[in-house]
GROMACS .gro file of C-alpha atoms in nm:
model
  410
    1MET     CA    1   7.515  11.790  12.936
    2ALA     CA    2   7.836  11.857  12.739
    3GLU     CA    3   7.921  12.168  12.580
    4THR     CA    4   7.899  12.213  12.220
    5ILE     CA    5   8.244  12.394  12.139
    6VAL     CA    6   8.212  12.402  11.741
    7LYS     CA    7   7.871  12.476  11.604
    8ILE     CA    8   7.795  12.497  11.224
    9ASP     CA    9   7.499  12.617  11.028
   10LEU     CA   10   7.444  12.374  10.708
   11ASN     CA   11   7.252  12.683  10.520
   12LYS     CA   12   7.567  12.869  10.535
   13SER     CA   13   7.913  12.801  10.373
   14PRO     CA   14   8.192  12.659  10.585
   15TYR     CA   15   8.414  12.920  10.446
   16GLU     CA   16   8.229  13.187  10.664
   17ASN     CA   17   8.287  12.969  10.992
   18ASP     CA   18   8.622  13.046  11.166
   19MET     CA   19   8.597  12.728  11.364
   20ILE     CA   20   8.650  12.512  11.027
   21HIS     CA   21   8.961  12.457  10.838
   22ASN     CA   22   9.037  12.255  10.524
   23ARG     CA   23   9.411  12.225  10.522
   24TRP     CA   24   9.677  12.084  10.785
   25HIS     CA   25   9.918  12.365  10.926
   26PRO     CA   26  10.087  12.413  11.267
   27ASP     CA   27  10.003  12.776  11.262
   28ILE     CA   28   9.623  12.710  11.249
   29PRO     CA   29   9.474  12.893  11.583
   30MET     CA   30   9.295  12.659  11.824
   31VAL     CA   31   8.935  12.757  11.828
   32ALA     CA   32   8.870  12.616  12.164
   33THR     CA   33   9.073  12.463  12.469
   34VAL     CA   34   8.973  12.194  12.707
   35LYS     CA   35   9.132  12.026  13.003
   36PRO     CA   36   9.215  11.646  13.022
   37GLY     CA   37   8.901  11.452  13.126
   38ASP     CA   38   8.680  11.691  12.974
   39ASP     CA   39   8.401  11.602  12.704
   40PHE     CA   40   8.250  11.812  12.456
   41ILE     CA   41   8.054  11.817  12.128
   42MET     CA   42   8.174  11.907  11.767
   43GLU     CA   43   7.948  11.974  11.498
   44CYS     CA   44   8.061  11.893  11.124
   45TYR     CA   45   7.979  11.967  10.784
   46ASP     CA   46   7.972  11.677  10.508
   47TRP     CA   47   8.335  11.650  10.397
   48THR     CA   48   8.254  11.856  10.090
   49GLY     CA   49   8.096  12.140  10.286
   50GLY     CA   50   7.726  12.087  10.140
   51GLN     CA   51   7.838  12.065   9.770
   52ILE     CA   52   7.616  11.769   9.748
   53GLU     CA   53   7.250  11.755   9.732
   54ASN     CA   54   6.952  11.504   9.795
   55ASN     CA   55   6.831  11.476   9.437
   56ASP     CA   56   6.847  11.209   9.151
   57SER     CA   57   7.130  11.380   8.948
   58ALA     CA   58   7.511  11.298   8.948
   59ASP     CA   59   7.605  11.632   8.813
   60ASP     CA   60   7.685  11.799   9.149
   61VAL     CA   61   7.942  11.469   9.219
   62ARG     CA   62   8.101  11.517   8.878
   63ASP     CA   63   8.131  11.885   8.923
   64VAL     CA   64   8.256  11.878   9.280
   65ASP     CA   65   8.558  12.110   9.383
   66LEU     CA   66   8.792  11.861   9.558
   67THR     CA   67   9.036  12.106   9.597
   68GLN     CA   68   8.812  12.250   9.869
   69VAL     CA   69   8.791  11.921  10.086
   70HIS     CA   70   8.790  11.802  10.369
   71PHE     CA   71   8.638  12.056  10.579
   72LEU     CA   72   8.726  11.960  10.970
   73SER     CA   73   8.572  12.116  11.286
   74GLY     CA   74   8.865  12.258  11.498
   75PRO     CA   75   9.153  12.256  11.621
   76VAL     CA   76   9.076  12.192  11.986
   77GLY     CA   77   9.362  12.247  12.224
   78VAL     CA   78   9.445  12.048  12.516
   79GLU     CA   79   9.593  12.194  12.822
   80GLY     CA   80   9.913  12.025  12.895
   81ALA     CA   81   9.938  11.846  12.573
   82GLU     CA   82  10.318  11.873  12.436
   83PRO     CA   83  10.503  11.719  12.172
   84GLY     CA   84  10.577  11.367  12.207
   85ASP     CA   85  10.263  11.298  12.449
   86LEU     CA   86   9.983  11.110  12.345
   87LEU     CA   87   9.623  11.224  12.320
   88VAL     CA   88   9.362  10.986  12.415
   89VAL     CA   89   9.051  11.062  12.224
   90ASP     CA   90   8.703  10.854  12.329
   91ILE     CA   91   8.439  10.857  12.071
   92LEU     CA   92   8.128  10.877  12.313
   93ASP     CA   93   7.870  10.911  12.065
   94ILE     CA   94   7.786  11.016  11.715
   95GLY     CA   95   7.513  11.099  11.518
   96ALA     CA   96   7.361  11.283  11.220
   97PHE     CA   97   7.137  11.626  11.258
   98GLN     CA   98   6.765  11.555  11.295
   99GLU     CA   99   6.724  11.816  11.006
  100SER     CA  100   6.952  11.594  10.774
  101GLN     CA  101   6.841  11.227  10.808
  102TRP     CA  102   7.016  11.139  10.479
  103GLY     CA  103   7.380  11.099  10.305
  104PHE     CA  104   7.545  11.032  10.026
  105ASN     CA  105   7.771  10.792   9.823
  106GLY     CA  106   7.949  10.891   9.478
  107PHE     CA  107   8.172  10.771   9.240
  108PHE     CA  108   8.395  11.043   9.130
  109SER     CA  109   8.454  11.090   8.730
  110LYS     CA  110   8.842  10.962   8.659
  111ASN     CA  111   8.896  11.301   8.532
  112ASN     CA  112   8.809  11.452   8.890
  113GLY     CA  113   8.952  11.210   9.141
  114GLY     CA  114   8.858  10.878   9.019
  115GLY     CA  115   8.863  10.602   9.258
  116PHE     CA  116   8.965  10.251   9.336
  117LEU     CA  117   8.780  10.089   9.049
  118THR     CA  118   8.805  10.422   8.823
  119GLU     CA  119   8.900  10.196   8.506
  120HIS     CA  120   8.563  10.027   8.542
  121PHE     CA  121   8.329  10.312   8.653
  122PRO     CA  122   8.517  10.623   8.502
  123GLU     CA  123   8.203  10.877   8.516
  124ALA     CA  124   8.037  11.033   8.798
  125GLN     CA  125   7.735  10.846   8.987
  126LYS     CA  126   7.573  10.921   9.321
  127SER     CA  127   7.331  10.706   9.549
  128ILE     CA  128   7.126  10.874   9.827
  129TRP     CA  129   7.078  10.679  10.144
  130ASP     CA  130   6.790  10.753  10.394
  131PHE     CA  131   6.842  10.717  10.760
  132ASN     CA  132   6.551  10.531  10.971
  133GLY     CA  133   6.728  10.534  11.336
  134MET     CA  134   7.033  10.308  11.324
  135PHE     CA  135   6.926  10.159  10.939
  136THR     CA  136   6.963  10.293  10.594
  137LYS     CA  137   6.851  10.215  10.249
  138SER     CA  138   6.853  10.368   9.940
  139ARG     CA  139   6.604  10.483   9.670
  140HIS     CA  140   6.870  10.379   9.414
  141ILE     CA  141   6.964  10.046   9.535
  142PRO     CA  142   6.637   9.807   9.591
  143GLY     CA  143   6.648   9.530   9.865
  144VAL     CA  144   6.911   9.617  10.069
  145GLU     CA  145   6.914   9.755  10.449
  146PHE     CA  146   7.148   9.757  10.712
  147ALA     CA  147   7.275   9.903  11.060
  148GLY     CA  148   7.504  10.195  11.021
  149LEU     CA  149   7.834  10.172  11.206
  150ILE     CA  150   7.861  10.555  11.231
  151HIS     CA  151   8.238  10.720  11.240
  152PRO     CA  152   8.441  10.992  11.156
  153GLY     CA  153   8.646  10.936  10.815
  154LEU     CA  154   8.899  11.182  10.942
  155ILE     CA  155   9.019  11.273  11.282
  156GLY     CA  156   9.400  11.372  11.392
  157CYS     CA  157   9.615  11.642  11.534
  158LEU     CA  158   9.803  11.927  11.357
  159PRO     CA  159  10.146  11.862  11.248
  160SER     CA  160  10.472  12.044  11.360
  161LYS     CA  161  10.633  12.243  11.076
  162GLU     CA  162  10.923  11.983  11.032
  163MET     CA  163  10.643  11.718  10.970
  164LEU     CA  164  10.469  11.937  10.715
  165ASP     CA  165  10.771  12.014  10.549
  166THR     CA  166  10.840  11.614  10.520
  167TRP     CA  167  10.498  11.558  10.390
  168ASN     CA  168  10.500  11.813  10.142
  169LYS     CA  169  10.876  11.724  10.037
  170ARG     CA  170  10.783  11.336   9.983
  171GLU     CA  171  10.454  11.413   9.838
  172LYS     CA  172  10.586  11.642   9.555
  173GLY     CA  173  10.854  11.391   9.489
  174LEU     CA  174  10.569  11.117   9.429
  175TYR     CA  175  10.395  11.367   9.228
  176ASP     CA  176  10.703  11.454   8.983
  177THR     CA  177  10.738  11.117   8.888
  178GLU     CA  178  10.451  11.127   8.647
  179PRO     CA  179  10.318  11.492   8.689
  180ASP     CA  180  10.059  11.449   8.395
  181ARG     CA  181   9.890  11.143   8.547
  182VAL     CA  182   9.503  11.123   8.600
  183PRO     CA  183   9.433  11.105   8.857
  184ALA     CA  184   9.701  11.258   9.016
  185LEU     CA  185   9.957  11.075   9.214
  186ALA     CA  186   9.929  11.310   9.507
  187THR     CA  187   9.748  11.616   9.618
  188LEU     CA  188   9.973  11.917   9.657
  189PRO     CA  189   9.925  12.228   9.861
  190TYR     CA  190   9.662  12.472   9.670
  191ALA     CA  191   9.634  12.827   9.830
  192ASP     CA  192   9.345  12.927   9.612
  193THR     CA  193   9.064  12.742   9.809
  194ALA     CA  194   9.222  12.697  10.138
  195HIS     CA  195   9.030  12.784  10.466
  196MET     CA  196   9.285  12.838  10.723
  197GLY     CA  197   9.049  12.872  11.015
  198ARG     CA  198   9.101  13.185  11.245
  199LEU     CA  199   9.444  13.276  11.031
  200SER     CA  200   9.423  13.607  10.865
  201GLY     CA  201   9.626  13.820  10.657
  202ASP     CA  202   9.956  13.772  10.535
  203ALA     CA  203   9.980  13.478  10.784
  204ALA     CA  204   9.694  13.310  10.629
  205LYS     CA  205   9.829  13.339  10.282
  206GLU     CA  206  10.163  13.199  10.380
  207ALA     CA  207  10.000  12.915  10.546
  208ALA     CA  208   9.773  12.828  10.297
  209ALA     CA  209  10.059  12.817  10.028
  210GLU     CA  210  10.226  12.540  10.231
  211GLY     CA  211   9.912  12.367  10.402
  212ALA     CA  212   9.897  12.014  10.371
  213ARG     CA  213   9.580  11.888  10.191
  214THR     CA  214   9.362  11.640  10.401
  215VAL     CA  215   9.334  11.369  10.164
  216PRO     CA  216   9.557  11.131  10.258
  217PRO     CA  217   9.607  10.952  10.597
  218ARG     CA  218   9.969  11.040  10.732
  219GLU     CA  219  10.168  11.018  11.075
  220HIS     CA  220   9.898  11.220  11.286
  221GLY     CA  221   9.605  11.011  11.184
  222GLY     CA  222   9.390  11.236  10.902
  223ASN     CA  223   9.191  11.047  10.666
  224CYS     CA  224   9.234  10.694  10.763
  225ASP     CA  225   8.884  10.595  10.704
  226ILE     CA  226   8.848  10.312  10.969
  227LYS     CA  227   8.492  10.232  10.975
  228ASP     CA  228   8.552  10.096  11.342
  229LEU     CA  229   8.622  10.413  11.506
  230SER     CA  230   8.260  10.424  11.630
  231ARG     CA  231   8.101  10.513  11.965
  232GLY     CA  232   8.284  10.346  12.214
  233SER     CA  233   8.629  10.326  12.043
  234LYS     CA  234   8.937  10.477  12.218
  235ILE     CA  235   9.213  10.676  11.979
  236TYR     CA  236   9.563  10.726  12.095
  237PHE     CA  237   9.696  11.005  11.866
  238PRO     CA  238  10.051  11.122  11.844
  239VAL     CA  239  10.135  11.478  11.970
  240TYR     CA  240  10.343  11.713  11.754
  241VAL     CA  241  10.242  12.055  11.891
  242GLU     CA  242  10.163  12.244  12.175
  243GLY     CA  243   9.777  12.180  12.272
  244GLY     CA  244   9.766  11.886  12.004
  245GLY     CA  245   9.517  12.049  11.772
  246LEU     CA  246   9.266  11.795  11.735
  247SER     CA  247   9.028  11.825  11.442
  248VAL     CA  248   8.764  11.592  11.326
  249GLY     CA  249   8.523  11.589  11.010
  250ASP     CA  250   8.417  11.358  10.731
  251LEU     CA  251   8.121  11.192  10.917
  252HIS     CA  252   8.014  10.851  10.777
  253PHE     CA  253   7.693  10.657  10.859
  254SER     CA  254   7.833  10.338  10.717
  255GLN     CA  255   8.109  10.221  10.532
  256GLY     CA  256   8.294   9.918  10.368
  257ASP     CA  257   8.657   9.832  10.451
  258GLY     CA  258   8.851  10.032  10.197
  259GLU     CA  259   8.618  10.292  10.117
  260ILE     CA  260   8.660  10.185   9.774
  261THR     CA  261   8.421  10.452   9.575
  262PHE     CA  262   8.641  10.725   9.722
  263CYS     CA  263   8.338  10.912   9.768
  264GLY     CA  264   8.320  10.579   9.952
  265ALA     CA  265   8.119  10.596  10.238
  266ILE     CA  266   7.777  10.720  10.335
  267GLU     CA  267   7.883  11.064  10.375
  268MET     CA  268   7.677  11.307  10.616
  269ALA     CA  269   7.664  11.600  10.845
  270GLY     CA  270   7.653  11.544  11.201
  271TRP     CA  271   7.794  11.586  11.533
  272ILE     CA  272   8.048  11.403  11.743
  273HIS     CA  273   8.078  11.358  12.132
  274LEU     CA  274   8.444  11.312  12.231
  275ARG     CA  275   8.633  11.298  12.582
  276VAL     CA  276   8.998  11.361  12.595
  277ASN     CA  277   9.300  11.268  12.820
  278LEU     CA  278   9.696  11.235  12.781
  279VAL     CA  279   9.967  10.992  12.845
  280LYS     CA  280  10.273  11.211  12.890
  281GLY     CA  281  10.549  11.112  12.686
  282GLY     CA  282  10.356  10.839  12.535
  283MET     CA  283  10.528  10.850  12.204
  284GLU     CA  284  10.838  10.690  12.341
  285LYS     CA  285  10.700  10.488  12.576
  286TYR     CA  286  10.508  10.308  12.370
  287GLY     CA  287  10.703  10.323  12.046
  288ILE     CA  288  10.425  10.504  11.877
  289LYS     CA  289  10.446  10.705  11.549
  290ASN     CA  290  10.130  10.644  11.384
  291PRO     CA  291   9.781  10.625  11.607
  292ILE     CA  292   9.694  10.336  11.758
  293PHE     CA  293   9.280  10.256  11.873
  294LYS     CA  294   9.055  10.042  12.041
  295PRO     CA  295   8.749   9.957  11.847
  296SER     CA  296   8.382   9.982  11.929
  297PRO     CA  297   8.235   9.746  12.149
  298ILE     CA  298   7.877   9.832  11.945
  299THR     CA  299   7.906   9.686  11.604
  300PRO     CA  300   7.618   9.552  11.345
  301LYS     CA  301   7.611   9.181  11.419
  302TYR     CA  302   7.654   8.966  11.126
  303ASP     CA  303   7.686   8.600  11.109
  304ASP     CA  304   7.624   8.470  10.763
  305TYR     CA  305   7.890   8.615  10.504
  306ILE     CA  306   8.007   8.552  10.167
  307ILE     CA  307   8.382   8.580  10.121
  308PHE     CA  308   8.528   8.663   9.788
  309GLU     CA  309   8.892   8.580   9.736
  310GLY     CA  310   9.130   8.804   9.504
  311ILE     CA  311   9.492   8.713   9.412
  312SER     CA  312   9.751   8.964   9.271
  313VAL     CA  313   9.675   8.849   8.930
  314ASP     CA  314   9.505   9.183   8.781
  315GLU     CA  315   9.181   9.180   8.555
  316TYR     CA  316   9.405   9.199   8.237
  317GLY     CA  317   9.601   8.882   8.340
  318GLU     CA  318   9.926   9.051   8.440
  319GLN     CA  319  10.093   8.891   8.729
  320HIS     CA  320  10.211   9.117   9.026
  321TYR     CA  321  10.428   9.034   9.298
  322LEU     CA  322  10.262   8.971   9.654
  323ASP     CA  323  10.069   9.318   9.563
  324VAL     CA  324   9.757   9.333   9.808
  325HIS     CA  325   9.612   9.621   9.634
  326VAL     CA  326   9.600   9.440   9.318
  327ALA     CA  327   9.428   9.122   9.526
  328TYR     CA  328   9.163   9.340   9.680
  329ARG     CA  329   9.063   9.495   9.388
  330GLN     CA  330   9.038   9.139   9.239
  331ALA     CA  331   8.809   9.026   9.531
  332CYS     CA  332   8.591   9.368   9.478
  333LEU     CA  333   8.557   9.302   9.130
  334ASN     CA  334   8.486   8.926   9.185
  335ALA     CA  335   8.183   9.020   9.456
  336ILE     CA  336   8.048   9.284   9.195
  337GLU     CA  337   8.028   9.025   8.947
  338PHE     CA  338   7.878   8.790   9.165
  339LEU     CA  339   7.606   9.033   9.285
  340THR     CA  340   7.481   9.100   8.901
  341LYS     CA  341   7.384   8.752   8.864
  342PHE     CA  342   7.087   8.864   9.104
  343GLY     CA  343   6.989   9.179   8.898
  344TYR     CA  344   7.199   9.459   9.047
  345SER     CA  345   7.366   9.660   8.820
  346LYS     CA  346   7.756   9.670   8.815
  347ALA     CA  347   7.749  10.026   8.969
  348GLN     CA  348   7.487   9.939   9.235
  349SER     CA  349   7.680   9.659   9.344
  350TYR     CA  350   7.987   9.888   9.343
  351ALA     CA  351   7.799  10.123   9.566
  352ILE     CA  352   7.694   9.813   9.795
  353LEU     CA  353   8.072   9.745   9.865
  354GLY     CA  354   8.168  10.092   9.942
  355CYS     CA  355   7.852  10.171  10.174
  356ALA     CA  356   7.757   9.858  10.350
  357PRO     CA  357   7.971   9.707  10.653
  358VAL     CA  358   8.173   9.469  10.449
  359GLN     CA  359   8.509   9.306  10.600
  360GLY     CA  360   8.841   9.328  10.401
  361HIS     CA  361   9.134   9.100  10.514
  362ILE     CA  362   9.471   9.069  10.404
  363SER     CA  363   9.492   8.701  10.409
  364GLY     CA  364   9.809   8.599  10.266
  365VAL     CA  365  10.132   8.810  10.223
  366VAL     CA  366  10.381   8.503  10.181
  367ASP     CA  367  10.318   8.278   9.927
  368ILE     CA  368  10.503   8.415   9.622
  369PRO     CA  369  10.414   8.550   9.361
  370ASN     CA  370  10.035   8.591   9.490
  371ALA     CA  371   9.909   8.794   9.778
  372CYS     CA  372   9.549   8.674   9.870
  373ALA     CA  373   9.275   8.934   9.996
  374THR     CA  374   8.952   8.859  10.061
  375LEU     CA  375   8.618   9.079  10.101
  376TRP     CA  376   8.340   8.970  10.338
  377LEU     CA  377   7.990   9.053  10.244
  378PRO     CA  378   7.723   8.989  10.475
  379ASN     CA  379   7.429   8.841  10.353
  380GLU     CA  380   7.165   8.938  10.592
  381ILE     CA  381   7.187   9.296  10.458
  382PHE     CA  382   6.982   9.156  10.155
  383ASP     CA  383   6.614   9.081  10.118
  384ILE     CA  384   6.729   8.771   9.915
  385ASP     CA  385   6.953   8.500   9.975
  386LEU     CA  386   7.280   8.507   9.789
  387ASN     CA  387   7.401   8.164   9.889
  388PRO     CA  388   7.507   7.980   9.579
  389THR     CA  389   7.293   7.657   9.494
  390ALA     CA  390   7.280   7.377   9.236
  391ASP     CA  391   6.969   7.568   9.076
  392GLY     CA  392   7.165   7.904   9.044
  393PRO     CA  393   7.029   8.261   9.159
  394THR     CA  394   6.679   8.182   9.046
  395VAL     CA  395   6.528   8.440   9.294
  396LYS     CA  396   6.625   8.782   9.200
  397VAL     CA  397   6.585   9.136   9.301
  398GLU     CA  398   6.308   9.353   9.172
  399ASN     CA  399   6.511   9.613   8.992
  400THR     CA  400   6.368   9.890   8.819
  401VAL     CA  401   6.623  10.175   8.897
  402ASP     CA  402   6.999  10.253   8.874
  403ILE     CA  403   7.217  10.484   9.028
  404PRO     CA  404   7.224  10.830   8.848
  405LYS     CA  405   7.496  10.883   8.607
  406SER     CA  406   7.665  11.207   8.460
  407PRO     CA  407   7.880  11.215   8.183
  408ASP     CA  408   8.178  11.415   8.184
  409LYS     CA  409   8.146  11.776   8.035
  410GLU     CA  410   8.309  11.808   7.678
   0.00000   0.00000   0.00000
């Protein structure tokens, strides 16, 4: 029986737990130390630390304090880990708590984080998803059920001081190019809501003032939101500090490639069972500066996909040069428009693409001026057949609900 080395209480604030942190900084103390070959369990809050409730109002998504996120469990030190090594992490198992068999998906208000399609969905909305073993469905989206590919959205090692300084400098430089932009171009250090784990006193205050926010992925891993990092996957993380400092959180029951709704997976609280090993000097041996991984051998099996193309011409008709971001947006917008023909609202369609195990592919980046991206939507997750026919979409979902929306406060 593996030992649970990080425990949480969902009835208490993560700020009361010194085995939790919400910033990246090399001085955050390890909460436990393990040896190469050890396996262990870590419990995790949902990424907001319990700010979102299981109800039919999106007020909590509208009002969520994004300066607090993400709440991570750790860091865990590994004996013998040194800068330049690779920390090998096997995800042995992962799941939701028995007392919390639900998750949420949300669209943030454009004024509070926005999202991939924030111009089309500028107000806060939320859907709740109930778990039934390996399957999930939502009372806010009828006629859809699928198997979850549970994974951590965020996992990585502590940065060195040099790396932290690099992150802060380059992200501040980007932010300063358009400081009044909404949403912001980058999330800069913010001490007021920082939780620095077991750091205390002046050391905690100093670290909080420069601690990197957990929002983006970076060289150490971090918030990569790769849906295939599920049970059975193996990840090789660059080590930048003594002991490595492995932290994990932001657990997802399921997610589509791109996590396009930003609060874009089915977010949940739960636990993760890990095993660690080391490759000494692995960064230089293999030329690695970002993590690499082997995917899970256990994935939902879907064979019937409808694949939507998008090119780098935006919805306003403007041409972009080989821009895969624009191309993937168009693929997603094309899929959303298609789903509305079967009775789904645009918000329901958007949520499906963020939550279900859709695949996103970069299909072409050489044929100037248009990049091509594709979105693969599994037909089998629907109660109805979505394949186009000469008769048109005559069979439609019985839809008497929609995803709750909360307008911005004036």
